[in-house]
Every structure is written in structure tokens, then in C-alpha cells.
Coordinates of C-alpha atoms and ligand atoms in Angstrom, one line a residue:
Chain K
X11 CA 50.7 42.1 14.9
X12 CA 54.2 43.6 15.4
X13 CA 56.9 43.3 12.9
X14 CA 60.4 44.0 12.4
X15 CA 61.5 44.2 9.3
X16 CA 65.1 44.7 8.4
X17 CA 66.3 46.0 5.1
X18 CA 69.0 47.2 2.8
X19 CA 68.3 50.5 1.6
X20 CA 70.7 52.6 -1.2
X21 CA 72.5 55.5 0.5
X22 CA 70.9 58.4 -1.6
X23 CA 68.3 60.7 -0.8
X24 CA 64.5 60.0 -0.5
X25 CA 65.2 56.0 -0.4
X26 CA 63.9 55.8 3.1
X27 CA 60.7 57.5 2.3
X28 CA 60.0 55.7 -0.7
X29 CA 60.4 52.0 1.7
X30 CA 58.4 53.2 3.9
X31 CA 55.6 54.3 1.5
X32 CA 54.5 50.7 1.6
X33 CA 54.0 50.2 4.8
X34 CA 51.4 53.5 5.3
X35 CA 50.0 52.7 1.8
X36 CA 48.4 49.2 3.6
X37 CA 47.7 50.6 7.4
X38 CA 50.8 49.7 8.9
X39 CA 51.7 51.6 12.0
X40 CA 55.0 52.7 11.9
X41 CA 56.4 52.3 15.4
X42 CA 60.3 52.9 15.6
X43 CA 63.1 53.3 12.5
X44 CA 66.5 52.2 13.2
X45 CA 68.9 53.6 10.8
X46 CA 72.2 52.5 10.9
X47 CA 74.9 54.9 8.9
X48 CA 78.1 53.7 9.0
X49 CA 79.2 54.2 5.4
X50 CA 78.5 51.4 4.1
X51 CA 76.5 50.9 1.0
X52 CA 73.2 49.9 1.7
X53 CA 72.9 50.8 4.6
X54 CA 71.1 48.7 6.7
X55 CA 67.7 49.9 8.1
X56 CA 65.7 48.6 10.9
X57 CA 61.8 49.3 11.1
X58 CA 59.3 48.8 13.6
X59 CA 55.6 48.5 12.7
X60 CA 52.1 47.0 13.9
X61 CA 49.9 46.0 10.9
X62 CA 46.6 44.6 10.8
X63 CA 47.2 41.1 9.9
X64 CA 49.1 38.9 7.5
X65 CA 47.3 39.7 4.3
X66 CA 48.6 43.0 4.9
X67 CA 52.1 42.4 5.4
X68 CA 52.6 40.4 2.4
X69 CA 50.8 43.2 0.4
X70 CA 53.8 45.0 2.0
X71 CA 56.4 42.4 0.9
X72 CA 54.5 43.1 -2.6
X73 CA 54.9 46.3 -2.9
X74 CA 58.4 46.5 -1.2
X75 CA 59.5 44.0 -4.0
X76 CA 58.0 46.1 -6.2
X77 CA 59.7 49.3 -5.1
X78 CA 63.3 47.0 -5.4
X79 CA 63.8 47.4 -2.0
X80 CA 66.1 44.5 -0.4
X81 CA 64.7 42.9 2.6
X82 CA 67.0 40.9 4.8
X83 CA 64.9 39.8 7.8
X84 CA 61.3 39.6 8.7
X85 CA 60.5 39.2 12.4
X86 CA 56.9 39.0 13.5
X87 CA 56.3 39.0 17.6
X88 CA 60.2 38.3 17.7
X89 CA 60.1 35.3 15.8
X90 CA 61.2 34.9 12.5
X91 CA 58.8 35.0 9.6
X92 CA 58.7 32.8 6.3
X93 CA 55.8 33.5 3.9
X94 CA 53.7 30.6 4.6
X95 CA 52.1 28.0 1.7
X96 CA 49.6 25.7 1.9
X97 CA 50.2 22.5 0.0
X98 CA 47.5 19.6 -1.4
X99 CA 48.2 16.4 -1.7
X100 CA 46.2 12.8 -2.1
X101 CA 47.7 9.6 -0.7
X102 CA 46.1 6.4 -2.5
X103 CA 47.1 3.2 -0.1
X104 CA 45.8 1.9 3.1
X105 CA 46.3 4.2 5.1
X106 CA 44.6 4.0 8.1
X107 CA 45.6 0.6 8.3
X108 CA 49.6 1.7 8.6
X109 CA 49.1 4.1 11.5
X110 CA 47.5 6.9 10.2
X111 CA 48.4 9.3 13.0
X112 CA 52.0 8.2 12.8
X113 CA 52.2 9.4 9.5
X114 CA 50.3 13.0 10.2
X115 CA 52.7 13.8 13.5
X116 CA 55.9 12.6 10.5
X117 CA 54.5 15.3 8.1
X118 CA 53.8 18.0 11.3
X119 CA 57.2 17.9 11.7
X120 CA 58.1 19.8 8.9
X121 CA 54.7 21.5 8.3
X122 CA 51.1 21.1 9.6
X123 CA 48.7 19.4 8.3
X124 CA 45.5 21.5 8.3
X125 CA 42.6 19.3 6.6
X126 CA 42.6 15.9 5.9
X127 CA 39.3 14.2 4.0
X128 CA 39.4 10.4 3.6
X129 CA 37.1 8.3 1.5
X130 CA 37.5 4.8 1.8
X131 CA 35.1 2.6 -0.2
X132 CA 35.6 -0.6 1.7
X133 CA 37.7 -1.9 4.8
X134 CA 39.6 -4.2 2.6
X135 CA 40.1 -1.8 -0.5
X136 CA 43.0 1.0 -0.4
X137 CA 41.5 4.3 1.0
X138 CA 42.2 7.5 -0.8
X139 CA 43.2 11.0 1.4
X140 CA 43.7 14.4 0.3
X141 CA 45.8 16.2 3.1
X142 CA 46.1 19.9 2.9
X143 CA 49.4 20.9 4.7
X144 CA 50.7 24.6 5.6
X145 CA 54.8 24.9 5.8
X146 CA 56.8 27.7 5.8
X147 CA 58.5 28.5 2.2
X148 CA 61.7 27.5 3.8
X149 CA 60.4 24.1 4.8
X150 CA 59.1 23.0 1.7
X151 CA 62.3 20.7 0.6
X152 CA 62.3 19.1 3.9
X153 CA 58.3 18.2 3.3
X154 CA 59.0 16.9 0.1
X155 CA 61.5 14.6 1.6
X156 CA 59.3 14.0 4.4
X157 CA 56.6 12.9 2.5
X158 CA 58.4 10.8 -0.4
X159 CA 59.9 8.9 2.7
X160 CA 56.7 8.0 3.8
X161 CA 55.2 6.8 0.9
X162 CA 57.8 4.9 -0.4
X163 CA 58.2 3.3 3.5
X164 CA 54.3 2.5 3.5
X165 CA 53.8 2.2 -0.3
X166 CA 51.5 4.9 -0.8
X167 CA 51.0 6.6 -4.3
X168 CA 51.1 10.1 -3.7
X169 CA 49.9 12.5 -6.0
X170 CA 51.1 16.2 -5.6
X171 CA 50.2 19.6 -7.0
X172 CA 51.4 21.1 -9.7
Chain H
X14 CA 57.1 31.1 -58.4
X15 CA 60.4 28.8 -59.3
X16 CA 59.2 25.0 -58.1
X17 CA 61.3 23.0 -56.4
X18 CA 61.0 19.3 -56.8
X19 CA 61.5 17.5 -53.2
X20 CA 61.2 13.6 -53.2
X21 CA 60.3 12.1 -49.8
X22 CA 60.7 8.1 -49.0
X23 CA 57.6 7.3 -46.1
X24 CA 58.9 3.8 -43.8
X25 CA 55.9 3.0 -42.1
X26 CA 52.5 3.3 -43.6
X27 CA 49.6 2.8 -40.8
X28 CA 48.1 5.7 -39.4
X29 CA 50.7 8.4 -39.5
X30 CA 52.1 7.3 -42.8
X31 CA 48.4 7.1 -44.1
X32 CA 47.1 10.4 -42.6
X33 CA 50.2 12.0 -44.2
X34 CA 49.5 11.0 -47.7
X35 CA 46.1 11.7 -47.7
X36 CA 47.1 15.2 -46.3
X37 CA 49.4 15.7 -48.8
X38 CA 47.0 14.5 -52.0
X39 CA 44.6 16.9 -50.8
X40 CA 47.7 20.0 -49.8
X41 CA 49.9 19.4 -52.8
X42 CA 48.8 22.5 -55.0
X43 CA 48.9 24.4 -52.2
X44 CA 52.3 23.8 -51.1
X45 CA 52.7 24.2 -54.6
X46 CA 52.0 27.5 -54.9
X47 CA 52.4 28.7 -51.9
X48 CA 56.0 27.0 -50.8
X49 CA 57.1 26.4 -54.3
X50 CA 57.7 22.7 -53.8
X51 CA 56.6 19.4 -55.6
X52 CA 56.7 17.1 -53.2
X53 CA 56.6 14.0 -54.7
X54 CA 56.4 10.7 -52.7
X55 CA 59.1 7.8 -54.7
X56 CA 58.9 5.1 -52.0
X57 CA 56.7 3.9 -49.1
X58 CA 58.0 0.8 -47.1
X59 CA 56.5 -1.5 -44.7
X60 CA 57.6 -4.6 -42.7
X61 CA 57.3 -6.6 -45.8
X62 CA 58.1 -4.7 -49.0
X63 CA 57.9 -1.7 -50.8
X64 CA 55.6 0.6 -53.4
X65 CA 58.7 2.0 -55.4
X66 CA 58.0 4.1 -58.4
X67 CA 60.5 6.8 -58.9
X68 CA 57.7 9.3 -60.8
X69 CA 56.1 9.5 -57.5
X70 CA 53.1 7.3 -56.4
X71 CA 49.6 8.3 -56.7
X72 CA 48.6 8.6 -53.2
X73 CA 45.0 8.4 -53.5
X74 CA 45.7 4.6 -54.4
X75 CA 48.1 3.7 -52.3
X76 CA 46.2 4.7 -49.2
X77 CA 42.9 3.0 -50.7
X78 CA 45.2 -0.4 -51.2
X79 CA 46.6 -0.1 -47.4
X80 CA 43.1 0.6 -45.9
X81 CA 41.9 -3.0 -47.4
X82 CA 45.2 -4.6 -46.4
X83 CA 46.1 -5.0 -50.1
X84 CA 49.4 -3.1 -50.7
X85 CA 51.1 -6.2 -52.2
X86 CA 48.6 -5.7 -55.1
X87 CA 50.2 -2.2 -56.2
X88 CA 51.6 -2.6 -59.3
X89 CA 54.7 -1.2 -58.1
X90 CA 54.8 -3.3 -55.5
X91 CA 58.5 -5.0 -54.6
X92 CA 60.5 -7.6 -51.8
X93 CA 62.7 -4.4 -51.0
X94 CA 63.4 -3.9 -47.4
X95 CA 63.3 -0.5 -45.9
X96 CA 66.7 -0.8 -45.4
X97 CA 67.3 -1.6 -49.1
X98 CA 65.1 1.5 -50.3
X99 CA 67.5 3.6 -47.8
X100 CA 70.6 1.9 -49.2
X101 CA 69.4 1.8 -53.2
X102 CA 66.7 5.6 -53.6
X103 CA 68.0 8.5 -53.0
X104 CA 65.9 11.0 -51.7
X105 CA 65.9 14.2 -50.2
X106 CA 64.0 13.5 -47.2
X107 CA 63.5 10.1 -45.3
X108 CA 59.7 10.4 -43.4
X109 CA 60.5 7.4 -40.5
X110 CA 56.8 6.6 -39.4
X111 CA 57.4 3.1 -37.9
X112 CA 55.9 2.0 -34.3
X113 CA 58.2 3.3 -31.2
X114 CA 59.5 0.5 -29.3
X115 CA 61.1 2.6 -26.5
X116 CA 63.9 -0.4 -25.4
X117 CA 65.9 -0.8 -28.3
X118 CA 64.7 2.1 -30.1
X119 CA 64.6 -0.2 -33.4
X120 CA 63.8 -0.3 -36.4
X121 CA 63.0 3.3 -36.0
X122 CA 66.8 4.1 -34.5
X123 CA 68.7 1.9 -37.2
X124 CA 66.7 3.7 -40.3
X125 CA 67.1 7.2 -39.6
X126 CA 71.3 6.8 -39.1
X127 CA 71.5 4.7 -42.4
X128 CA 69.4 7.7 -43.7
X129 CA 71.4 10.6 -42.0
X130 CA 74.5 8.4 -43.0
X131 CA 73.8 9.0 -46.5
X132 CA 73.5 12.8 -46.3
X133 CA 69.5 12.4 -46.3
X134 CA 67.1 14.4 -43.7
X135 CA 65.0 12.8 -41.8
X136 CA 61.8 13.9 -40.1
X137 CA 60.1 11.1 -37.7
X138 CA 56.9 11.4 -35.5
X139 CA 58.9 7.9 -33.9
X140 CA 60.0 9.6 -30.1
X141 CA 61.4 6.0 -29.5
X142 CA 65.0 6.9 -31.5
X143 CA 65.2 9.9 -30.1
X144 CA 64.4 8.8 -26.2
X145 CA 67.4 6.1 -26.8
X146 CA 70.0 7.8 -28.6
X147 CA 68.8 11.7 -28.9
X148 CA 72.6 13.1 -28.8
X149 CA 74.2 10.4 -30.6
X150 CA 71.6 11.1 -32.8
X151 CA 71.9 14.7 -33.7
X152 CA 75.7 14.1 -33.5
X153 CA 75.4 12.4 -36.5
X154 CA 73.2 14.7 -37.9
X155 CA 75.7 17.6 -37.9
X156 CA 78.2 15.7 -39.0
X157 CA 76.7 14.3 -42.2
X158 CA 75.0 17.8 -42.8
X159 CA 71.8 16.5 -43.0
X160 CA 68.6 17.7 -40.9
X161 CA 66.6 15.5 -38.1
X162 CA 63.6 16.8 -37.8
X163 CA 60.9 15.5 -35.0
X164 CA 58.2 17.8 -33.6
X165 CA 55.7 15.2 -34.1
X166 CA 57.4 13.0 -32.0
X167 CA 55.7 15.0 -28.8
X168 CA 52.3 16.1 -28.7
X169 CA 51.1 14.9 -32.0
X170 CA 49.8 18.3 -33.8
X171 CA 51.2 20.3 -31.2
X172 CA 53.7 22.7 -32.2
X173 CA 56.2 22.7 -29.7
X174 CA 59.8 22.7 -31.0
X175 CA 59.3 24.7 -33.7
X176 CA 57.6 27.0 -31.9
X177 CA 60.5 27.5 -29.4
X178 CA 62.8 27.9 -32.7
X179 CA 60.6 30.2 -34.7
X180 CA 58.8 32.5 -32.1
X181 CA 60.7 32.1 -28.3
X182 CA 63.9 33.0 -29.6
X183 CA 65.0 35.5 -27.2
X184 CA 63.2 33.6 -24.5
X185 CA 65.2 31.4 -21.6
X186 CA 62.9 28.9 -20.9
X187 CA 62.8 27.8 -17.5
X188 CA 60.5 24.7 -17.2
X189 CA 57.8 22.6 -19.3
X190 CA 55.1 20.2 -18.2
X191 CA 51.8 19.0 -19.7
X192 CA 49.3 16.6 -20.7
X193 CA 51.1 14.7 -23.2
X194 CA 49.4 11.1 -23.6
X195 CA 45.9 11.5 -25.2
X196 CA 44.9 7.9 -23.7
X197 CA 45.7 8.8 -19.9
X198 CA 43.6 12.1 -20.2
X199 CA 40.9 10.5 -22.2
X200 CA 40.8 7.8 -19.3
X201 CA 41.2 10.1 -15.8
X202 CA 38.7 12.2 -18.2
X203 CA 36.0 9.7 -18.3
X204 CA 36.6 8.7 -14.6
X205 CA 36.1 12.0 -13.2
X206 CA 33.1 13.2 -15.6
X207 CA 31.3 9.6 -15.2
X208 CA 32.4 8.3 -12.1
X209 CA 33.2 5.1 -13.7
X210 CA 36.1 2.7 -12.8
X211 CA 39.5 2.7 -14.4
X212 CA 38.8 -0.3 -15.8
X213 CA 35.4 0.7 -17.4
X214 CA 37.2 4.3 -18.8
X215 CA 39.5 2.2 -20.6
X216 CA 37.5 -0.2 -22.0
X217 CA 35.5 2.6 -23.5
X218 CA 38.6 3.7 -24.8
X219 CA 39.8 0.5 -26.9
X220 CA 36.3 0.5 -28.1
X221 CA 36.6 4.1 -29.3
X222 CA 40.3 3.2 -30.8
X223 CA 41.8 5.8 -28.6
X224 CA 43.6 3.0 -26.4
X225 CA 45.5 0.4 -28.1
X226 CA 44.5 -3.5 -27.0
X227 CA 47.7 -3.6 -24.8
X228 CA 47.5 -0.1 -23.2
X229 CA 50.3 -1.0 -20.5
X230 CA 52.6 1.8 -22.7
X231 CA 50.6 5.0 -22.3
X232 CA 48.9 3.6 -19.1
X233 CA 52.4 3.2 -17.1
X234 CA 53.6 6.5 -18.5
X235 CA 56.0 5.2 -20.9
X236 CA 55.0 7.1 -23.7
X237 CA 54.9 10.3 -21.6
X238 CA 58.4 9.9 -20.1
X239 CA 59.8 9.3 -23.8
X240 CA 58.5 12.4 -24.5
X241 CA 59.9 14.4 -21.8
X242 CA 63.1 12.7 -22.8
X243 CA 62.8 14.5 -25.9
X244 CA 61.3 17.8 -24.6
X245 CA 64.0 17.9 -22.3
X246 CA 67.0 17.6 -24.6
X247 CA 65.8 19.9 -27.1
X248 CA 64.0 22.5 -25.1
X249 CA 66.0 22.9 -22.0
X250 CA 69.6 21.7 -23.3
X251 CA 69.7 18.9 -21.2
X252 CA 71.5 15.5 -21.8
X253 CA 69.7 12.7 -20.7
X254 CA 67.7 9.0 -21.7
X255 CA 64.4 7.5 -21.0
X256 CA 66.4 5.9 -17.6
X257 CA 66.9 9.4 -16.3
X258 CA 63.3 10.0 -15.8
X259 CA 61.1 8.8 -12.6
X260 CA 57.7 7.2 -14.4
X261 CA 54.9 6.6 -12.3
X262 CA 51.3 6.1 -14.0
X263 CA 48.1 6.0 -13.6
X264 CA 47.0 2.4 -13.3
X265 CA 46.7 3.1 -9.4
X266 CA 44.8 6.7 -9.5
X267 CA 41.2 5.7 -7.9
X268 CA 37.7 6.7 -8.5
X269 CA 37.9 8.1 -4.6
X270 CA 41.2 10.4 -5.2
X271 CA 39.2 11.4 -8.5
X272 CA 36.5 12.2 -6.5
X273 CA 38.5 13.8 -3.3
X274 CA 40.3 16.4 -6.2
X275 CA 36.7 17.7 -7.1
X276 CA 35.6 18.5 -3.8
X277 CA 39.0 20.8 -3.6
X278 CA 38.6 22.5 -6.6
X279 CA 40.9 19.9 -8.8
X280 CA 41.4 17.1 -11.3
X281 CA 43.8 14.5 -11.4
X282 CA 46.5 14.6 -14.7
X283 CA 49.1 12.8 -15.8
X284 CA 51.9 15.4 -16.0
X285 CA 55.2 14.9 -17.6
X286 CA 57.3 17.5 -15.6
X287 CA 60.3 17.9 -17.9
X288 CA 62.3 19.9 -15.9
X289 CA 62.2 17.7 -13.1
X290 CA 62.5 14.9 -15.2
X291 CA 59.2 13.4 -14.0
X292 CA 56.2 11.6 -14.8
X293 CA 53.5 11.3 -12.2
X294 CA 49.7 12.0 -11.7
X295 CA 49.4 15.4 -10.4
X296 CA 46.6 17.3 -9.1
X297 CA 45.8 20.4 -11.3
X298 CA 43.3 23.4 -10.6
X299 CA 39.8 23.1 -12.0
X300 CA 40.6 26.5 -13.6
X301 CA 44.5 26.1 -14.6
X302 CA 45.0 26.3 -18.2
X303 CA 46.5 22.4 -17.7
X304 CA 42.7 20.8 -17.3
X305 CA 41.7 19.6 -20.4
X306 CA 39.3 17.0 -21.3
X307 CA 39.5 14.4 -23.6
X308 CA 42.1 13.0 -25.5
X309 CA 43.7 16.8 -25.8
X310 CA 46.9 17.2 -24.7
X311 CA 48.4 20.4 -23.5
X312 CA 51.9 22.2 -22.6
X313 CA 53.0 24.9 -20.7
X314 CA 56.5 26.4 -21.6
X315 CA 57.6 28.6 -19.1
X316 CA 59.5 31.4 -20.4
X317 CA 61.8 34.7 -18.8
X318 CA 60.5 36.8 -21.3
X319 CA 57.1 35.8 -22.6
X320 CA 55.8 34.4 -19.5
X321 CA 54.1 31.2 -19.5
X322 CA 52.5 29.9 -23.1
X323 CA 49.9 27.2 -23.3
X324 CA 49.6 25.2 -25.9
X325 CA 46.8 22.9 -26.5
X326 CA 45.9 20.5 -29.1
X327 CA 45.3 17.4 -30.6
X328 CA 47.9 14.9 -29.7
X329 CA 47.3 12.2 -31.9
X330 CA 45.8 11.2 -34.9
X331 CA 46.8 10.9 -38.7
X332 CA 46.1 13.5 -40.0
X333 CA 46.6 16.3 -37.1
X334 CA 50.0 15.0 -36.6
X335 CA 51.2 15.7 -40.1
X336 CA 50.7 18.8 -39.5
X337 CA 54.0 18.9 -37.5
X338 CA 55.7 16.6 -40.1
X339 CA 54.5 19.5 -42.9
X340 CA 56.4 22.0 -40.3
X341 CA 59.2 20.4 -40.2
X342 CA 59.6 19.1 -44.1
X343 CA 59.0 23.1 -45.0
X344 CA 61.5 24.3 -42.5
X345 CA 64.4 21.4 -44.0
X346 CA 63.2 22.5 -47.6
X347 CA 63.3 26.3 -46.6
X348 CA 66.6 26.2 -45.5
X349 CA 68.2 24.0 -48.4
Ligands
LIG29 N1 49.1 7.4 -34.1 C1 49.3 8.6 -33.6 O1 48.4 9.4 -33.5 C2 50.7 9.1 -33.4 C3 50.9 10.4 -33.0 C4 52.3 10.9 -32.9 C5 53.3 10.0 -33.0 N2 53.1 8.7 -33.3 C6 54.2 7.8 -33.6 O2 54.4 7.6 -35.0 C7 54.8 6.3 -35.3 C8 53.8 5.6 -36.2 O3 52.6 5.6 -35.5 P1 51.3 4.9 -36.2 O4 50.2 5.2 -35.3 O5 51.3 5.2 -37.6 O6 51.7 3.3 -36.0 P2 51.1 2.1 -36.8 O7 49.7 2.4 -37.3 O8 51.4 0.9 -36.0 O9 52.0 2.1 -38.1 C9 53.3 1.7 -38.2 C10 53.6 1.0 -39.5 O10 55.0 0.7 -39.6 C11 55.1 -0.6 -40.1 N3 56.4 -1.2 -39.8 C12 56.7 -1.9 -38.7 N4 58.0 -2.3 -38.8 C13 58.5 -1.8 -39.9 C14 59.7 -2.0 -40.6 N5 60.8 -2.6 -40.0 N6 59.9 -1.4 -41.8 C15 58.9 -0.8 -42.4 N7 57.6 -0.6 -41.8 C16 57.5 -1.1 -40.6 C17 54.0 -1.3 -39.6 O11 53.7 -2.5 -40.3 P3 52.9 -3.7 -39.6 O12 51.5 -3.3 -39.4 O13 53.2 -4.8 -40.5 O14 53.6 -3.9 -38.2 C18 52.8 -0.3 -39.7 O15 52.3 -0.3 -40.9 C19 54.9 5.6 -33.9 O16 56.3 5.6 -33.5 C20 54.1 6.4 -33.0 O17 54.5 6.3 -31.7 C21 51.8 8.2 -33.5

């Protein structure tokens, strides 16, 4: 995948190696650097790479963090990138019964859901559902909301992780 | 060693007060030697009277009398009120052991001012006080001089506040949640191992004394959101009252969610989340530190410095949770 990653580097020799060290460290394929001197301190650098996949890029991020480097931006194929999470939850209610899909395209809004396993011991009794739902790390307040809003509107109990 | 001669008054004599005095016939040579203090018990008080005897009562006895319902027969038995015994004894340390009635916070709330009033620490295992009034409470305390001590009022044995003061000094701590109602754990414990109904899990429970006959408190997550109350106050500075906390319990977690959490790798726990002033079920890894069984309860305190620190432990019981009341009568005594 292509990524653009931009980040605030100090103005002192060797800086730009040592952030880019990272990148080659975990196969990345650096394509373009965009350096941008103007004086100012950081200066802000641009770089251009194709990396494997996403495990590798967050090793990146790792080891970027590591190596204090700043980063400002993170595009990947020209959109912009947020380190993705993948929350669990159980609903305990009837839920089928109060439009089930309703409430999954409610909770895609602000994430997706990406499992859902329902057991349901009898028609009449309340069903239980354990949802697994990726969202971006910037998302995760809106989901909260989201989901409280649900369960309070169809009087769910809703038990989160940790 | 020079010994120092401490006398204690105990209000409220049933499991705590008992487990305490048992502990301390059997510890009092070694706190002798080892402390240099006599700790010498002059008064124990229950709803109905009082054992007074100002050379200190022989606990053996005592606790043999309470266990076959026969204090009245001690032949220092007398009408006093505890209220009277604060007002009339002096003594250096009041132990308030009396059940927590987390409304009114009484008679719990109303003993341990009269106590501080009259320049006498207190040390409690009661969290119901200190959930209803925690910073008029230590107001009072630093303006009479005298200590209020309560590290048993969370988490039973669990060392907790005195572990912040004594070893996380330099540490920020950022958040704190855990397992901190021995009856909810036993309960989601049984469910999950057995596959039995709530309703079966807790009837096992009463049976087995763990769960009292109206379980409605620890069930609802009353008891836990007291204790966050107090967790919260005196671990993360905060100011706030049992009404600041969202409770939900457990009554509604089913056999099928129980079920669904094992198939991902998780159980279900009651979590008091103190720093978002929270009590709710919560699902917990299989293989967090958080999943214990039983009636254990466990807390993480999550530090800048020292990271996160589990602690795990019995949360109940009389004599495990004098262990916390010892910690905090040698700390008052230590710093006299
Ligand atoms: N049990 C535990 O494992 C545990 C652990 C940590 C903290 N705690 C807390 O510690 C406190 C004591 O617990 P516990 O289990 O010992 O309760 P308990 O067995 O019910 O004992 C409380 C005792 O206080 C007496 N009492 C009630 N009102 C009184 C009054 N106005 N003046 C004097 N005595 C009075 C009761 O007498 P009657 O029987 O006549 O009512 C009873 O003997 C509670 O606040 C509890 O929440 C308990």
C-alpha cells in the first residue's frame, strides 16, 4: 500500500536518516522525500513509501514513536489514516425483536460491525449478542455515544470491554 | 523496646468486630514486641449495650459470649449506648465496625464525628460514612487533629490506600478499576464455570454465607459504587458522593452473554471503574490479570511511574479484613 506520511523533524544533522531508519528497518519502499526548509523549527518533512501491509506500518508508527519523531499526518492511498481498533461488546435485550438491522446500520455509522453471534434461548426470553465492531481511534467517542443511545432507546444492557 | 499502651473502643461486634478480636488475642505479643504497643480493648458496643471494663476485656470471652448470642451475660456488661461510651471513655482509637447503610450513612456517620469531635482517631471498615460525607468527613478530621483511618472500607484485606501512601509515592495515578464485591464475582463465577442460572449461583451463595438473605446491595452494585466513591476521593483527588456514580448491576447479565464471552476469549465482571465513576458488568480477557474466580476481589491502579499494579485478595471476611484495620491502627500509632 502507498503512504504518505508527514512529519516534524528537528533541524540538526542526521535527523532525517534516523526517521527514515524505521521505515527500511520493516520493508518499506521509500518512494519520494519532500523536505521543506524554510527555517522554521521542525521542519516539516514529507515522505513517500509503499509498504507491505498494515502490520507493517504500525510497526513503523512504533518505532517512529520510539525514535520521538513527531508525526503530523498519515495518508494511505490519499485518504487519511487513523490506527484502527476493534471493539467487543454484548447487548442483553430483545433484540431482534426491535429491528435488529436498524441498530447494526446505527452502529456502521460510526464504525463497522465486523461479527455478530446471537444466542437466544427462546422467542419470548431476551436474546444475548456479542458484536465485534472495528472504528477508527478517532471515532471511538462518537461509538460510545452511538451505542449508549441505542441501548438506552431500546433498553438493552450493554456490557463493554474493559 | 519502650511499650506503648493504646486503648481501642470496637462499636459493632459481628463479623468484623469479632474477626478483629480474635486476631488480636492471638497477635497481641507480637505487636508487642514487634510495634511496641499494648493494645488493650476498654469498650465494645452493640445496638443494645456495652462490655465496659477499663483494664481491657479478655477477648477470648467476649467473642465466645457473642458467638452464642450471650453478650448481656458478661459481667461487665452495661445499658450504655455507643454514643454514651464515645461521650463518657476516652480512648485513643475508636474501631467503628457497624453495618453500612449507604442512604443516611448512620449510625456509622454520627459515631465517627462525635469520635473525631473529641480529638479521638478513628479507623472504620464502614464505606457507608465515607460514601455520604467523605470530605466533610476528613474536614473534620484535620481540624480536630485526629486521624480517620479506612482501608478496610474497600476490598476487605486488600491493601489499597496504604499502599498508594507507603509505596506509590512518587507515582501519578491515572485510573483504578476492579473486582470489588466478593458476592457478584462469586455469583458470575459460578454462572460461567457451571452454567447454572443467576438465580441458582446465588442461592448457592446464601447457602455458603457468602451472600446475605437480601442480596439486592451487592447484586445492584451498591456496595461497589460506595466503594469507588471512596477510591475515588482518596486515590485520584476527586470530590464526589455515591450520586455521582452511574450503578448498573448484575441482576440482568445472562447465562447466554456468559456463555457468548467464553467463545471470545472473555468473562463477564462486575467492574467498578473509578475514574469514570462507573459501575457496570464488563467483559474482561480470559488472561487479563482482572479474571479472578471466586469471591476474590482484585484492583488495578494505574500508575505514570510504576505502570499498572494488580492487587488481588480476599475481600471479605473477619479476619482477612483486619488485617487492613491492623494497617491502619499501626500507621495512627506510628505517627503519634
Ligand atoms: N463482613 C465483611 O467481610 C466486611 C468486609 C469489609 C467491610 N465490611 C463492613 O464492615 C462493617 C461491619 O460488617 P460486619 O460484617 O461485621 O457486619 P455485622 O456482622 O452485621 O455486624 C455489625 C454489628 O454492628 C452492630 N450494630 C448495629 N447498629 C449498632 C449501633 N447503633 N451501635 C452499636 N452496634 C451496632 C450490629 O448489631 P445487631 O446485630 O444487633 O444489628 C452487629 O453486631 C459493615 O459496614 C460492612 O459493610 C464488612
Amino acid at each position: 500500500m502507498k503512504v504518505d506520511m508527514k512529519l516534524g523533524l528537528k533541524d540538526v544533522p542526521g535527523s532525517l536518516l534516523w526517521a527514515l531508519e524505521p521505515i527500511s528497518l520493516h520493508g518499506g519502499n521509500i518512494v519520494s522525500v519532500l523536505h521543506s526548509r524554510n527555517g522554521k523549527d521542525p521542519v516539516s518533512v514529507q515522505i513517500g513509501f509503499r509498504v507491505k501491509d498494515q502490520k507493517s506500518l504500525d510497526l513503523i508508527k512504533k518505532d517512529m514513536k520510539k525514535h520521538t519523531i513527531h508525526l503530523t499526518e498519515i495518508l494511505v492511498e490519499g485518504r487519511k489514516y487513523y490506527s484502527k481498533k476493534t471493539l467487543s461488546i454484548i447487548f442483553i435485550g430483545h433484540i431482534i425483536d426491535k429491528d435488529v438491522l436498524e441498530t447494526i446500520d446505527r452502529i456502521n455509522e460510526a464504525g463497522l460491525v465486523s461479527s455478530i453471534d446471537v444466542l437466544m434461548p427462546s422467542p419470548e426470553e431476551k436474546s444475548s449478542v456479542m458484536l465485534n465492531i472495528d472504528v477508527d481511534n478517532g471515532n471511538i467517542k462518537r461509538l460510545n455515544k452511538t451505542i449508549l443511545g441505542i441501548c438506552k432507546e431500546k433498553q438493552f444492557l450493554l456490557i463493554r470491554s474493559l | 523496646m519502650k511499650t506503648k499502651e493504646i486503648n481501642l473502643v470496637i462499636i459493632g461486634f459481628g463479623v468484623i468486630g469479632k474477626g478483629f478480636a480474635e486476631v488480636l488475642a492471638d497477635k497481641h505479643d507480637f505487636l508487642r514486641a514487634n510495634y511496641g504497643v499494648d493494645l488493650k480493648v476498654t469498650a465494645i458496643c452493640e445496638r443494645d449495650g456495652s462490655v465496659v471494663c477499663k483494664k481491657g476485656i479478655d477477648l477470648d470471652n467476649v467473642v465466645e459470649l457473642s458467638l452464642n448470642n450471650n453478650l448481656k451475660a458478661h459481667e461487665n456488661w452495661t445499658t450504655l449506648k455507643s454514643l454514651d461510651v464515645i461521650n463518657k471513655i476516652r480512648s485513643d482509637i475508636v474501631l467503628e465496625l457497624t453495618p453500612s447503610n449507604i442512604e443516611t450513612g448512620q449510625p456509622g456517620l454520627t459515631h465517627i464525628k462525635e469520635s473525631l469531635k473529641r480529638g479521638m482517631c478513628v479507623v472504620t471498615s464502614n464505606k457507608a460514612p465515607l460514601a455520604v460525607e467523605f470530605s466533610q468527613l476528613q474536614k473534620l478530621a484535620k481540624n480536630s487533629g485526629a486521624e480517620l483511618r479506612y482501608e478496610a472500607t474497600v476490598g476487605g484485606a486488600l491493601p489499597l490506600i496504604n499502599l498508594r501512601k507507603h509505596a506509590l509515592q512518587v507515582n501519578n495515578i491515572n485510573s483504578v478499576q476492579g473486582i470489588l464485591n466478593g458476592t457478584c464475582n462469586y455469583v458470575l463465577t459460578k454462572m460461567a464455570d457451571e452454567y447454572v442460572s443467576m438465580d441458582v449461583a446465588l442461592k448457592e451463595a446464601q447457602n455458603l454465607g457468602i451472600a446475605e438473605a437480601d442480596p439486592s446491595y451487592d447484586i445492584n452494585g451498591i456496595d461497589t459504587g460506595a466503594k469507588v466513591v471512596i477510591l475515588a476521593n482518596s486515590l485520584l483527588g476527586m470530590d464526589v458522593s455515591f450520586k455521582d456514580v452511574a450503578v448498573t448491576g448484575i441482576s440482568d447479565v445472562t447465562t447466554e452473554a456468559i456463555e457468548l464471552a467464553r467463545k471470545h476469549n472473555h468473562v463477564i465482571k462486575l467492574i467498578g471503574d473509578v475514574e469514570r465513576l462507573d459501575v457496570s458488568p464488563r467483559l474482561v480477557p480470559i488472561n487479563h490479570p482482572l479474571n479472578v474466580s471466586g469471591t476474590l476481589n482484585a484492583v488495578t491502579i494505574s500508575t505514570d511511574i510504576a505502570r499498572d499494579i494488580t492487587v488481588i485478595g480476599p475481600g471479605a471476611g473477619g479476619k482477612e479484613t483486619s488485617s487492613s484495620l491492623f494497617s491502619d491502627i499501626i500507621d495512627i500509632i506510628r505517627s503519634k
